[in-house]
GROMACS .gro file of C-alpha atoms in nm:
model
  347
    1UNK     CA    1  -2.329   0.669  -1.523
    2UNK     CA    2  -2.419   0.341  -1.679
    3UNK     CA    3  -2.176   0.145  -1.490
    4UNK     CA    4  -2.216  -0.245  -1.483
    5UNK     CA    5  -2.170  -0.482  -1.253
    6UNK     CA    6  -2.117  -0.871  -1.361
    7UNK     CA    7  -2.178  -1.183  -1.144
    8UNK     CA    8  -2.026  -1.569  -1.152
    9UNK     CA    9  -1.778  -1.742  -1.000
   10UNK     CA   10  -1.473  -1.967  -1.139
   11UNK     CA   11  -1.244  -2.278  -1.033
   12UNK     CA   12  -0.980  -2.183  -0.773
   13UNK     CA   13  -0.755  -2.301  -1.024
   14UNK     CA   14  -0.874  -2.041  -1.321
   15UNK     CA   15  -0.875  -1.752  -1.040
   16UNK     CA   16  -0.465  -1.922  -0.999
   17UNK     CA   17  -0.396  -1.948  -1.366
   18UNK     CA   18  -0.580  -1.566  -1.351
   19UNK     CA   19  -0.372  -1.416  -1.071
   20UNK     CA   20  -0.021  -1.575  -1.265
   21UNK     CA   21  -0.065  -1.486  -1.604
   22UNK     CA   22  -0.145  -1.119  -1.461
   23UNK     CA   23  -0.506  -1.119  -1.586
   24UNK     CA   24  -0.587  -1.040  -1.235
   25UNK     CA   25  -0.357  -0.796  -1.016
   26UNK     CA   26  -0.327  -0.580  -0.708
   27UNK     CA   27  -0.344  -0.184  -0.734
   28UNK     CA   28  -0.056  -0.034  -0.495
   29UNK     CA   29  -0.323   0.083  -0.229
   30UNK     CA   30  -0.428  -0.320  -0.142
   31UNK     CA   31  -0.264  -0.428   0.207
   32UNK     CA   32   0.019  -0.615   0.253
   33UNK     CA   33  -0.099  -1.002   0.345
   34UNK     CA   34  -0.192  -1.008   0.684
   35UNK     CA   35  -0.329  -1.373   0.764
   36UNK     CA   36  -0.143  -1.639   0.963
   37UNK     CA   37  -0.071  -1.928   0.812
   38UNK     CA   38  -0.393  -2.058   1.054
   39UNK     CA   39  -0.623  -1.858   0.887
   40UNK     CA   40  -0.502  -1.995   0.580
   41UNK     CA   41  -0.577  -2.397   0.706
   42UNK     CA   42  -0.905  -2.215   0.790
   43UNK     CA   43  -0.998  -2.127   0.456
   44UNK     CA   44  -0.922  -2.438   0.253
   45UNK     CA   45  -1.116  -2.620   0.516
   46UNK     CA   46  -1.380  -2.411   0.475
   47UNK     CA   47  -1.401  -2.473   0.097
   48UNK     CA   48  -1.382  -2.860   0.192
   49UNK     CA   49  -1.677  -2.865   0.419
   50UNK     CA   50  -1.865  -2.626   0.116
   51UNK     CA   51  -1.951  -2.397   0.379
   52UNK     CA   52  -1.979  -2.053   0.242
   53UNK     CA   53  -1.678  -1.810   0.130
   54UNK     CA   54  -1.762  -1.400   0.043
   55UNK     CA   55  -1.686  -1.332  -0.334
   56UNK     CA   56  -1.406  -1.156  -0.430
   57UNK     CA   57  -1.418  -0.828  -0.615
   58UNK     CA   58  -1.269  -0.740  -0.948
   59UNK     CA   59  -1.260  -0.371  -1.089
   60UNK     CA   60  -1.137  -0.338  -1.457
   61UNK     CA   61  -0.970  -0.019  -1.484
   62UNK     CA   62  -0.806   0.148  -1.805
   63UNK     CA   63  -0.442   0.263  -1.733
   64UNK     CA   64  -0.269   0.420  -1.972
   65UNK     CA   65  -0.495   0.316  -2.241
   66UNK     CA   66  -0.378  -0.049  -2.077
   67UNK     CA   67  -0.711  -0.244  -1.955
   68UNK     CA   68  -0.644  -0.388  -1.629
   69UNK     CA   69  -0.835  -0.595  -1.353
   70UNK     CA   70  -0.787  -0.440  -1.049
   71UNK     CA   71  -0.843  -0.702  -0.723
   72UNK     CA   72  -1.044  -0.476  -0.542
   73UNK     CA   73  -1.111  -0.679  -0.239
   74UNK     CA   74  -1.067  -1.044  -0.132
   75UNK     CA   75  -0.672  -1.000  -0.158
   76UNK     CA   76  -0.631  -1.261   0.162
   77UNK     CA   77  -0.836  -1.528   0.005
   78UNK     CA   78  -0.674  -1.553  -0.327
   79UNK     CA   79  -0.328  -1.515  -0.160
   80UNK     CA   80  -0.427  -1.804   0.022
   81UNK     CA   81  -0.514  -2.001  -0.254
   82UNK     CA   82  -0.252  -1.955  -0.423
   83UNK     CA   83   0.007  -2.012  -0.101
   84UNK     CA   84  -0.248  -2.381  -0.044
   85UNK     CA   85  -0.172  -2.452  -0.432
   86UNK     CA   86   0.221  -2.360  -0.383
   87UNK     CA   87   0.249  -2.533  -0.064
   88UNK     CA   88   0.435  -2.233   0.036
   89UNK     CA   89   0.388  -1.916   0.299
   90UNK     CA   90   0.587  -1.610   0.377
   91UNK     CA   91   0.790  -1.688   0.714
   92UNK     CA   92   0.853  -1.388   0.886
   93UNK     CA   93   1.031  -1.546   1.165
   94UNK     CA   94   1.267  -1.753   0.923
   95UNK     CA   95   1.335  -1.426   0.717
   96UNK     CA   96   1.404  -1.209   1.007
   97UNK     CA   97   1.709  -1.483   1.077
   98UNK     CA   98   1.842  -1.548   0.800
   99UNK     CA   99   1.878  -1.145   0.787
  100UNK     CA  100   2.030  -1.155   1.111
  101UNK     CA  101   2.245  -1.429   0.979
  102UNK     CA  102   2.362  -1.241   0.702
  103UNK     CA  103   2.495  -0.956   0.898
  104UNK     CA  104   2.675  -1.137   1.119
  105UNK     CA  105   2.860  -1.334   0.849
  106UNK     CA  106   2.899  -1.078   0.516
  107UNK     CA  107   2.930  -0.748   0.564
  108UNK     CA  108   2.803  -0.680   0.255
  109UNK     CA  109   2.451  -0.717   0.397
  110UNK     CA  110   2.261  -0.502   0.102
  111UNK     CA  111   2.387  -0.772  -0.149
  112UNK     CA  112   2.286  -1.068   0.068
  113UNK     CA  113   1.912  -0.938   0.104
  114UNK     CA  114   1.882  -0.931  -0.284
  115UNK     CA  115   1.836  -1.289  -0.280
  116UNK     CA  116   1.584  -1.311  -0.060
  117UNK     CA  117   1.183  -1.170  -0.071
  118UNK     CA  118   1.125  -0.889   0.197
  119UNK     CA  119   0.835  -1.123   0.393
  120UNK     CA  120   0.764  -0.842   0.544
  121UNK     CA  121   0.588  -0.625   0.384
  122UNK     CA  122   0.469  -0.926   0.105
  123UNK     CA  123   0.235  -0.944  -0.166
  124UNK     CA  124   0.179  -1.236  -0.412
  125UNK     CA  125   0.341  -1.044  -0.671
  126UNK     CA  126   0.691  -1.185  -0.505
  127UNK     CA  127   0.552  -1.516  -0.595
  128UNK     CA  128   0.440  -1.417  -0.981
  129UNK     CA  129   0.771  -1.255  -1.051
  130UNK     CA  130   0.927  -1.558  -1.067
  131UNK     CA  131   0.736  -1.725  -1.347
  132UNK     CA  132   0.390  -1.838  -1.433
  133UNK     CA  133   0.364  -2.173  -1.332
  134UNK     CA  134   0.428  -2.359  -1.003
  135UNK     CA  135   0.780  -2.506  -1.146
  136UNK     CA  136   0.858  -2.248  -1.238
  137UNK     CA  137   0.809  -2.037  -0.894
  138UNK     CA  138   0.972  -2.256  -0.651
  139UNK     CA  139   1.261  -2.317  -0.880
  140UNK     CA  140   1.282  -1.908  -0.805
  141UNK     CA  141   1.222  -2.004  -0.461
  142UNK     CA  142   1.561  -1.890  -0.243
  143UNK     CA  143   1.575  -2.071   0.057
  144UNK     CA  144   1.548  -1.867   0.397
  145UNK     CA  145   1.244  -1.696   0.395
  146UNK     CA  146   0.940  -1.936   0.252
  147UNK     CA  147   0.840  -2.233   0.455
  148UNK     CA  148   0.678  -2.563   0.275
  149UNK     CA  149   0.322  -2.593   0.403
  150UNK     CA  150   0.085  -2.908   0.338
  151UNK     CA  151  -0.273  -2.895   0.320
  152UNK     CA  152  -0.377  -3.216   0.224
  153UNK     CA  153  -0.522  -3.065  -0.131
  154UNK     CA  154  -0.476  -3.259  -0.439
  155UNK     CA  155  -0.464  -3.080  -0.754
  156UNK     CA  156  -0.888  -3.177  -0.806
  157UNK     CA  157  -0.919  -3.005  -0.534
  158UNK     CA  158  -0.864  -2.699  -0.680
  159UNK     CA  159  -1.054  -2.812  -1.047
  160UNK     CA  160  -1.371  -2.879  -0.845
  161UNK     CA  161  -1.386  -2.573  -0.574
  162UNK     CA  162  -1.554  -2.266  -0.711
  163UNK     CA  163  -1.509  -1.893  -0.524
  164UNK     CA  164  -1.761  -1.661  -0.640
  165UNK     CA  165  -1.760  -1.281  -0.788
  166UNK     CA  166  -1.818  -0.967  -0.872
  167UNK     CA  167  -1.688  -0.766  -1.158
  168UNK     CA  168  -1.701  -0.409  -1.191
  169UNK     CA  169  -1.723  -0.243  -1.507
  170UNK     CA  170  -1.767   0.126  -1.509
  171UNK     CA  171  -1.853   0.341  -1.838
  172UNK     CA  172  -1.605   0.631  -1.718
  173UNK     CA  173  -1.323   0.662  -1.951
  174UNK     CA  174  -1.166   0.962  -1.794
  175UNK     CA  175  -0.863   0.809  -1.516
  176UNK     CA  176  -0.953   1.043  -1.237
  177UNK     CA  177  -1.319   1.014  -1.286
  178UNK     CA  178  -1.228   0.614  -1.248
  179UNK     CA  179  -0.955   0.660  -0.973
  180UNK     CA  180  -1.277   0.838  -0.730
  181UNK     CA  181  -1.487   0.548  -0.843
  182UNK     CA  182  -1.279   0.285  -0.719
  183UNK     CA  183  -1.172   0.481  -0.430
  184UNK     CA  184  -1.519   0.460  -0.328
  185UNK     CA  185  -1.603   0.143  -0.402
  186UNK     CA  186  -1.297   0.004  -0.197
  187UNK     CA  187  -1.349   0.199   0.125
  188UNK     CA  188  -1.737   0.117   0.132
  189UNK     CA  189  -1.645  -0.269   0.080
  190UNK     CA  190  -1.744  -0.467   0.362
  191UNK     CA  191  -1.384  -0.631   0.396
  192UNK     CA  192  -1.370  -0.973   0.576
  193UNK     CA  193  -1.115  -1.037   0.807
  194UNK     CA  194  -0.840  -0.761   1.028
  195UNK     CA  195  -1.014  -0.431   0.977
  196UNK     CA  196  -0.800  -0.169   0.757
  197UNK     CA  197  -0.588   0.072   0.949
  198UNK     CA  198  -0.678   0.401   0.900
  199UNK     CA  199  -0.304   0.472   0.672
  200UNK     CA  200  -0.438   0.199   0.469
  201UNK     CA  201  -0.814   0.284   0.424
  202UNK     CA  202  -0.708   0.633   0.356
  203UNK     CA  203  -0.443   0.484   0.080
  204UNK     CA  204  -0.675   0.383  -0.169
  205UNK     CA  205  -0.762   0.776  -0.229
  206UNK     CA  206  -0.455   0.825  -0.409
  207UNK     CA  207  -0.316   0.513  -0.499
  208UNK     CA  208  -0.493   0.458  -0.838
  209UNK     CA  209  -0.349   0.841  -0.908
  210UNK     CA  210  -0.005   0.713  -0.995
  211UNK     CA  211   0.136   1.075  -1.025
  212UNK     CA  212   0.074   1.148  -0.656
  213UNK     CA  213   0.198   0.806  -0.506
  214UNK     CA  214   0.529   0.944  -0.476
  215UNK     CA  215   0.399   1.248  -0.298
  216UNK     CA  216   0.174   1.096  -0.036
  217UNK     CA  217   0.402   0.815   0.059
  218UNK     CA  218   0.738   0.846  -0.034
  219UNK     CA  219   0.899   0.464  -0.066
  220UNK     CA  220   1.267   0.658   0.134
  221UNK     CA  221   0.994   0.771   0.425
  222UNK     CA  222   0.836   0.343   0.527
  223UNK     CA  223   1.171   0.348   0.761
  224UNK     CA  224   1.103   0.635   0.999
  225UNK     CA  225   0.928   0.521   1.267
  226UNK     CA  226   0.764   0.513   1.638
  227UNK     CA  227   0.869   0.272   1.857
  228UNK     CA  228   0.727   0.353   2.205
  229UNK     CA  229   0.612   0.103   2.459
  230UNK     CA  230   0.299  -0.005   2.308
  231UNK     CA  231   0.482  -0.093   1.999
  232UNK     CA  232   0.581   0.077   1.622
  233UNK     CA  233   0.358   0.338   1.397
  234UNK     CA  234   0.511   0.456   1.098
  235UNK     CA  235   0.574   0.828   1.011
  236UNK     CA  236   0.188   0.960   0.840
  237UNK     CA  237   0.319   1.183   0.562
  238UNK     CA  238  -0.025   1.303   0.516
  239UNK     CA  239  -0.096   1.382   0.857
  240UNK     CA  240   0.244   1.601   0.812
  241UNK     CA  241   0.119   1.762   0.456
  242UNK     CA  242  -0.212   1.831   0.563
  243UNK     CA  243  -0.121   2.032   0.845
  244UNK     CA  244   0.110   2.195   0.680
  245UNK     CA  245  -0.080   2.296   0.353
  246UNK     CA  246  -0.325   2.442   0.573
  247UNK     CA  247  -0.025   2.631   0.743
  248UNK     CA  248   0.097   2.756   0.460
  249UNK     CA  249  -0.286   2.873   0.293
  250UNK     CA  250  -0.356   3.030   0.593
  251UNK     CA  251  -0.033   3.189   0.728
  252UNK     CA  252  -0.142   3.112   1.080
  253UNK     CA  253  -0.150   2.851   1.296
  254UNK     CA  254  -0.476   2.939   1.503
  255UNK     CA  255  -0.738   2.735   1.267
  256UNK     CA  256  -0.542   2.477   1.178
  257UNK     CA  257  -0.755   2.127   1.220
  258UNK     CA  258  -1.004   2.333   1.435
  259UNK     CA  259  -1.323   2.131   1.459
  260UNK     CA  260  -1.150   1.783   1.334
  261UNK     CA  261  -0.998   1.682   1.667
  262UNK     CA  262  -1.272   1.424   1.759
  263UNK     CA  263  -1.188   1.262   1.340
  264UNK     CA  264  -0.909   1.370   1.225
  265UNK     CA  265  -0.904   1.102   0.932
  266UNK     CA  266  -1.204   1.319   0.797
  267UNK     CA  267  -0.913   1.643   0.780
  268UNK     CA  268  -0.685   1.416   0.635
  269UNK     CA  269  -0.927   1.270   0.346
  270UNK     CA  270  -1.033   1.579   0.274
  271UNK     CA  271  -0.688   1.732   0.214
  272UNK     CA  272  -0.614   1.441  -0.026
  273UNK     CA  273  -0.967   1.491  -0.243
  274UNK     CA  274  -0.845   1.821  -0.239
  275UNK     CA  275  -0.508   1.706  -0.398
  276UNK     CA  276  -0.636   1.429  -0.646
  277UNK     CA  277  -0.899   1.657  -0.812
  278UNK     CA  278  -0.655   1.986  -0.778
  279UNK     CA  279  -0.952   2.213  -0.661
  280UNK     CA  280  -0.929   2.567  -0.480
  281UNK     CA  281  -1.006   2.474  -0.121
  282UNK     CA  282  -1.044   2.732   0.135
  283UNK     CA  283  -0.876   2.568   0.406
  284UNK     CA  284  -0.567   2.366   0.231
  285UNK     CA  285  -0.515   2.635  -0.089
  286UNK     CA  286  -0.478   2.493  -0.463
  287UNK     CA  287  -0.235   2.205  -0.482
  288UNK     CA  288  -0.090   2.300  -0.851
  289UNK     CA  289  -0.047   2.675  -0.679
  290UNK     CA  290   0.171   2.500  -0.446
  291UNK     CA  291   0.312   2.299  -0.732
  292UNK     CA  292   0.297   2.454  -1.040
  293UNK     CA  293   0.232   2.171  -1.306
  294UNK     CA  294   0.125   1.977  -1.031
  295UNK     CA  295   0.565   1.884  -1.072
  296UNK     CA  296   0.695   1.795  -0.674
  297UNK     CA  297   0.903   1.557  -0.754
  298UNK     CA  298   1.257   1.827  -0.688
  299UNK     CA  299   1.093   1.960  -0.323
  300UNK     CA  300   1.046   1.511  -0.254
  301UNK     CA  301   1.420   1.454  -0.356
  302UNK     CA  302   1.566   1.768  -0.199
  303UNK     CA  303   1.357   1.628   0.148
  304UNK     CA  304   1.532   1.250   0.073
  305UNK     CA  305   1.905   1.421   0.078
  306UNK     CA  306   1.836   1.648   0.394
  307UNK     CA  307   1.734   1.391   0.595
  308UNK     CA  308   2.011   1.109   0.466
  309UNK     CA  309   2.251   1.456   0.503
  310UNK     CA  310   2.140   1.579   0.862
  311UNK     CA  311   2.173   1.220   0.930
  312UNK     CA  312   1.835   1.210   1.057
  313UNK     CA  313   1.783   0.889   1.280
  314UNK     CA  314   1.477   0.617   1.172
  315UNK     CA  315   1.379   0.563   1.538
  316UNK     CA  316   1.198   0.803   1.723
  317UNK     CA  317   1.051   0.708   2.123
  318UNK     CA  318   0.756   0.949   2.055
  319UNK     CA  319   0.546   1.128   1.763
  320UNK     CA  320   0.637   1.508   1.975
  321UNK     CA  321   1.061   1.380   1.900
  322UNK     CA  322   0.963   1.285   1.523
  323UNK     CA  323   0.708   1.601   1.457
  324UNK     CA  324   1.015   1.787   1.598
  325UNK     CA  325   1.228   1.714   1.300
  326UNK     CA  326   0.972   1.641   1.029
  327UNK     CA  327   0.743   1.961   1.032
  328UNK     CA  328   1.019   2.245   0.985
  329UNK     CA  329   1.188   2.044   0.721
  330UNK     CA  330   0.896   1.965   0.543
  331UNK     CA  331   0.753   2.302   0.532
  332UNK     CA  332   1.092   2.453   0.461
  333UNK     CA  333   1.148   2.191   0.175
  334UNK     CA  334   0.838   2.072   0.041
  335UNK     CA  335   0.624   2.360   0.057
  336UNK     CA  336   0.844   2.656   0.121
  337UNK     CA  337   1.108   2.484  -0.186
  338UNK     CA  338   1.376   2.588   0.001
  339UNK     CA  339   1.717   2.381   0.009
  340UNK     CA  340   1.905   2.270   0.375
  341UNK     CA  341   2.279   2.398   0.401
  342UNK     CA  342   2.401   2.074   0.551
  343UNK     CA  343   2.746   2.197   0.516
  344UNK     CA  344   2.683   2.426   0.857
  345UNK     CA  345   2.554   2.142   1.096
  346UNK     CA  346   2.687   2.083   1.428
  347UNK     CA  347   2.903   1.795   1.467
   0.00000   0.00000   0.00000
């Protein structure tokens, strides 16, 4: 493949003006922003004293025959860029009381939270929603969950710094040809900063497959979750599928995982390659024999109404309490397409 790869760097206010006219953007498997507002004073100081920032990396990628520039890595640094140029940051500490606030006062808490950005889990695309100038975004700005933050950067500042890159262009004009391409090319980036979890390493295997997003990591499944006493993990669809499709190939439990215990991500990987390029695999079966038309979407919703039917709770103390619930009703559901008579359940 004659893929090319271009080099140069631009003003930290073109790579602004980039990231809020939408030239640049994030695909769906980038992290949520992770860095303290410290690590933020870090970085513009660091462009002060000239010292040396990594480039950023830029992947342009053809989606529905829509070119787009994919930020493949250096999400922190331009997020912190643009939060320096704002003079704003995501306060997770203010959010989480003003929510609190809410639902003591309004019992209506679901129309309360509207107004605000979930801080959360926060991107810059909260930010870019709101308009395409600085005006314009903290006019959109609803007070309770941004903090005003000051630098010391005047607007030269950001005319006169330069952050380097690298843009990818690859001759592939096939989507799933592209979507293993930049799969790679994420998880063998040597990303600055807090490592990846594994969930989120393994994410950008599927994410730039926007058929199977829904399949992998169901947005109704983010609120089921561990909380034990060395703090919160959050259900691992995959790790639930996997198992399961080998389950189901196999019709026995005896092989299942056997040799992966000392790396299970490998299993897991694996199973989603096997997924995303819909091969024959020995050990997790065809996916679109599974799913014919590669079409999951019915088992997905049927598996959203058991659990808000069964009344399944969001908390569980261990992974053996939540693997209790979540294996027989996904393989009854999901993979067995079978429906729950919630009409029978004990009260």
């Amino acid at each position: 493949m004659d893929n090319r790869v271009y080099y140069g760097e631009y003003s930290l206010k073109h790579w602004i003006d980039l990231i809020l006219r939408k030239n640049i953007i994030l695909p769906e498997y980038q992290r949520f922003f992770v860095w303290d507002e410290k690590k933020v004073e870090t970085l513009i100081k660091t462009f002060k004293d000239k010292q040396f920032v990594p480039p950023v990396t830029i992947g342009a990628f053809k989606f529905d025959q829509t070119n787009q520039n994919l930020i493949l890595d250096g999400r922190q640094r331009l997020t912190s860029i643009l939060l320096a140029y704002l003079g704003l940051f995501p306060d997770q500490v203010v959010y989480k009381k003003t929510i609190e606030m809410f639902a003591s006062e309004n019992d209506d808490e679901e129309e309360e939270d509207e107004r605000l950005d979930d801080v959360v889990e926060w991107t810059f695309g909260k930010l870019t929603a709101k308009g395409k100038t600085k005006e314009g975004i903290i006019s959109g700005i609803k007070e309770g969950n941004y903090k005003k933050i000051n630098l010391d950067v005047a607007a030269e500042f950001f005319e006169n710094t330069f952050l380097g890159f690298s843009y990818l262009v690859p001759v592939i004009s096939d989507e799933k040809q592209q979507q293993n391409y930049y799969s790679s090319v994420f998880r063998n980036i040597n990303i600055q900063g807090a490592p990846l979890l594994a969930q989120e390493s393994r994410a950008s295997l599927y994410f730039l497959d926007k058929d199977l997003v829904q399949f992998f990591a169901p947005d109704f499944l983010k609120k089921y979750v561990v909380k034990g006493v060395s703090g919160e993990a959050k259900l691992d669809f995959v790790r639930i599928l996997s198992l399961l499709a080998q389950y189901k190939n196999d019709n026995d439990s005896k092989y299942i995982a056997r040799g992966y215990k000392p790396n299970m991500e490998k299993y897991y990987e694996e199973y989603i390659y096997t997924v995303v390029s819909d091969i024959n695999s020995p050990k997790y079966g065809q996916f679109s024999k599974f799913f014919p038309g590669r079409k999951y979407e019915v088992q997905i919703e049927n598996l959203k109404q058991a659990l808000s039917d069964l009344e399944i709770k969001t908390e569980f103390p261990s992974i053996i309490d939540l693997d209790m619930f979540f294996f027989g009703l996904v393989y009854l559901i999901v993979f067995r397409n079978r429906k729950i008579n919630t009409s029978k359940k004990l009260i």
